[in-house]
CSV table of C-alpha atoms in Angstrom, one decimal:
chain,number,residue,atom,x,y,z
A,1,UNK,CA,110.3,97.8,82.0
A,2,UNK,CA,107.5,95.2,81.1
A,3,UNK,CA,107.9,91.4,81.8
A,4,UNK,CA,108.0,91.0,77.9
A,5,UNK,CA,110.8,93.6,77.4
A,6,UNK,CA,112.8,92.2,80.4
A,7,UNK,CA,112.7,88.9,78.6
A,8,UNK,CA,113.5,90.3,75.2
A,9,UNK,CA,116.6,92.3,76.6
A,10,UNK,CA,117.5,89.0,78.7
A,11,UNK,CA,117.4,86.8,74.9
A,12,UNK,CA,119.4,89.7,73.2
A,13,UNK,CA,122.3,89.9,76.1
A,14,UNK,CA,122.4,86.0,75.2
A,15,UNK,CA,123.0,87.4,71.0
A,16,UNK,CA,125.4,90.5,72.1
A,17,UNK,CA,127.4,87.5,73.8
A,18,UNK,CA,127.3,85.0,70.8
A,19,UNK,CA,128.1,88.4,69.0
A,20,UNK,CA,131.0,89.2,71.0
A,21,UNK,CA,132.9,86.1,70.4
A,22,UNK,CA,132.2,86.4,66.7
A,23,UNK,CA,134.1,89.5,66.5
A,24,UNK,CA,137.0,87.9,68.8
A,25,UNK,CA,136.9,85.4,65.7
A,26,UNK,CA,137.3,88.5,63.3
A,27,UNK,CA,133.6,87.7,61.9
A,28,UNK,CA,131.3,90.8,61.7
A,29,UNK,CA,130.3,90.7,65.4
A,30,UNK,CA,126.3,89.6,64.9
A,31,UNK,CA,124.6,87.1,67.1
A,32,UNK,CA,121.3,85.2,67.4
A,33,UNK,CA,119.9,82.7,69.6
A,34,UNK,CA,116.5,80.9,68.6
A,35,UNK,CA,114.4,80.4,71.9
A,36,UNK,CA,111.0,78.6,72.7
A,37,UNK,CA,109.9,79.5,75.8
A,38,UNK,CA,112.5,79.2,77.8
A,39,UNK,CA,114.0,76.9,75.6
A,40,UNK,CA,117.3,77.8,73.3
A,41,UNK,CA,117.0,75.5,70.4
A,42,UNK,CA,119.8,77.0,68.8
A,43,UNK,CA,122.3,79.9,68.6
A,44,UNK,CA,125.0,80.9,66.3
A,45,UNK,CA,127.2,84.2,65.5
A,46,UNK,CA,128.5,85.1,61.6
A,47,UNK,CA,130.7,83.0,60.7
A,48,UNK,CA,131.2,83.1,56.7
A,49,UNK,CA,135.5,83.2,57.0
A,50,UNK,CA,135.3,80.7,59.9
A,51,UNK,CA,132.9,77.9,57.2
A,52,UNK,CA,134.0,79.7,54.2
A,53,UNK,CA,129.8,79.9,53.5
A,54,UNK,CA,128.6,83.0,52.5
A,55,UNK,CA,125.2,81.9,53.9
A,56,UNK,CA,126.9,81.1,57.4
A,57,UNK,CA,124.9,84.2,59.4
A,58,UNK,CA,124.5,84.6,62.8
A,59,UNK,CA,121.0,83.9,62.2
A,60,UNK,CA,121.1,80.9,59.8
A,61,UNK,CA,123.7,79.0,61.9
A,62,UNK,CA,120.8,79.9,64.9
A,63,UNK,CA,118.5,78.8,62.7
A,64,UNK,CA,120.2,75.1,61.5
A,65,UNK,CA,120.8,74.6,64.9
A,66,UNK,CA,117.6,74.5,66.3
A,67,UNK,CA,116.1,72.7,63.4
A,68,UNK,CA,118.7,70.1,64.2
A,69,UNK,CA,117.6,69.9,67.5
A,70,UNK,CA,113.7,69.5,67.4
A,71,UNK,CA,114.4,67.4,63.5
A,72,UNK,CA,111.8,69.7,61.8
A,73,UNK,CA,112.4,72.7,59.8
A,74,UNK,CA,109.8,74.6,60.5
A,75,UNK,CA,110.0,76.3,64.3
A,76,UNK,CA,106.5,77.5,64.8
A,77,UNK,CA,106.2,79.5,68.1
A,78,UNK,CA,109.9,80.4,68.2
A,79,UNK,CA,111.2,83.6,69.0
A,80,UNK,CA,114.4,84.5,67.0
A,81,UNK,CA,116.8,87.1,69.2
A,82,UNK,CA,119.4,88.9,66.8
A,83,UNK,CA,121.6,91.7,67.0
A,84,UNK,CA,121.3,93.5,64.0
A,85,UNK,CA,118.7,93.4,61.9
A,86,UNK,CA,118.5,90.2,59.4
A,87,UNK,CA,119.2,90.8,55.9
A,88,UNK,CA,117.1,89.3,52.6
A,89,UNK,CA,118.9,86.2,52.8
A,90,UNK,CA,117.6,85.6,56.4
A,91,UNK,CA,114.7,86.6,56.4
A,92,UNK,CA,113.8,84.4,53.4
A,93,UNK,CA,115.1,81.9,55.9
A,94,UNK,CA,112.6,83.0,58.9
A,95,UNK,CA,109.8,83.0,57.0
A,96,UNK,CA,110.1,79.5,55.6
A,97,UNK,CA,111.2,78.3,58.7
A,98,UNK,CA,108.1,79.4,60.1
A,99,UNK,CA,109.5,81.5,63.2
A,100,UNK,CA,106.3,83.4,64.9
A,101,UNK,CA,108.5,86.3,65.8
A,102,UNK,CA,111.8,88.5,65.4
A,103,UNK,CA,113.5,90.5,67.9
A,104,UNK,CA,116.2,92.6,66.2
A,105,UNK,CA,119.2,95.0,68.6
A,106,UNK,CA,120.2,97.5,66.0
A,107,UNK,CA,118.3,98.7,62.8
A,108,UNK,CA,120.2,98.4,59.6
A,109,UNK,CA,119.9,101.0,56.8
A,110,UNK,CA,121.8,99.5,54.1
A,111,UNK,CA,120.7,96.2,53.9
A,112,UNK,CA,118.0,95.6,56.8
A,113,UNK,CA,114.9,93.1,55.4
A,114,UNK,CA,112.8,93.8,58.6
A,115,UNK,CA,111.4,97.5,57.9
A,116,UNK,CA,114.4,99.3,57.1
A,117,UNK,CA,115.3,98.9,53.4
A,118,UNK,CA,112.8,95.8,52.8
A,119,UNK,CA,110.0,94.2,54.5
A,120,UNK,CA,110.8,91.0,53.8
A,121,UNK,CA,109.5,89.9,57.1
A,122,UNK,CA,105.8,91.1,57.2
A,123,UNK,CA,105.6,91.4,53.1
A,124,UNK,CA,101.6,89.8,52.6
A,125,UNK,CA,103.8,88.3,49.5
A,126,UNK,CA,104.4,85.5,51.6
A,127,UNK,CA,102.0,82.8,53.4
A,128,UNK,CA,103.5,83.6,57.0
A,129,UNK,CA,104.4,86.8,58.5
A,130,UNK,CA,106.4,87.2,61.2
A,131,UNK,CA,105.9,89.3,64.3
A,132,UNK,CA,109.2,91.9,64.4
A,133,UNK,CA,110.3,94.3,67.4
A,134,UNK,CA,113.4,96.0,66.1
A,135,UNK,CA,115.2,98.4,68.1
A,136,UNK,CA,115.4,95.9,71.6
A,137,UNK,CA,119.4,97.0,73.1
A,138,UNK,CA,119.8,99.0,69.9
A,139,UNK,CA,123.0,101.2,71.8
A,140,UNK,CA,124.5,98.2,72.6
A,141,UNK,CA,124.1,96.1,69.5
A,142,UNK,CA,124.9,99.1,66.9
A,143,UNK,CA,128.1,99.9,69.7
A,144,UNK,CA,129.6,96.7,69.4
A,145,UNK,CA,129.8,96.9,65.1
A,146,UNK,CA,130.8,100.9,65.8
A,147,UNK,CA,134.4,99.7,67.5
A,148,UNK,CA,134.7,96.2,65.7
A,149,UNK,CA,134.9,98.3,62.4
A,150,UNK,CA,136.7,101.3,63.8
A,151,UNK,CA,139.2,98.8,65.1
A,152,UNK,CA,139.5,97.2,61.6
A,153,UNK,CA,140.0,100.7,59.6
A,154,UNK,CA,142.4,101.3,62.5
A,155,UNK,CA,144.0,98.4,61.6
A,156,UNK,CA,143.9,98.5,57.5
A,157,UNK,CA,145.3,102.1,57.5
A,158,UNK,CA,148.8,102.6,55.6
A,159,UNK,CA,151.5,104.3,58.3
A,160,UNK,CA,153.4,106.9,56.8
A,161,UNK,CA,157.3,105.7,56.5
């Protein structure tokens, strides 16, 4: 393993942590930390029941915080590490905040706006593109949604009386 994928699966055991306490909150289990250099500048994991916000993803609650904490909204040269890959809503979010690049765990087929469904991301649409490497810890990442909804169907099912 290179020094650059070292460093990228160090920044997504950071998300699959933040991800992991999510789903201990009953949240989809999905976490991002926002890093310059070695710098965190801000992290987060889904929390849309926990704010009752609809826009409170893993990656926008990365994303305030870090604004917050260097008072700009735009994050040039900042690395965004998240577990699953970010949907349109986020991605709108990365590219105006400017991020230089995206490191996504698991690839998402249904609603995935960094290559898989929509190339939100890299669309020449835009005035800023963002670098992306999907796929970084995928097994682990796509494991961790696997038993967090098994466990939920497991729970939900009707037991015969």
């Amino acid at each position: 393993m290179g020094v650059a994928a070292a460093l990228d699966a160090h920044w997504m055991g950071h998300a699959l942590a933040l991800a992991k306490q999510a789903g201990d909150r009953s949240e989809v289990p999905v976490g991002a930390v926002v890093v310059d250099g070695d710098r965190v500048l801000g992290r987060g994991g889904n929390a849309p029941i926990d704010h009752c916000d609809p826009t409170a993803h893993a990656e926008i609650v990365a994303l305030r915080q870090a604004c917050a904490a260097v008072g700009n909204y735009r994050l040039p040269g900042a690395t965004l590490y998240v577990t699953l890959e970010p949907c349109v809503m986020c991605a709108g979010a990365i590219v105006h905040a400017r991020l230089a690049r995206v490191v996504f765990g698991t690839f998402d087929p249904k609603t995935g706006a960094a290559g898989s469904v929509f190339d939100t991301l890299i669309s020449d649409q835009h005035n800023h593109r963002v670098d992306v490497t999907g796929g970084v810890m995928a097994d682990e990442c796509s494991q961790i949604l696997r038993d967090f909804f098994a466990a939920r169907r497991k729970s939900q099912r009707v037991k015969p009386g």
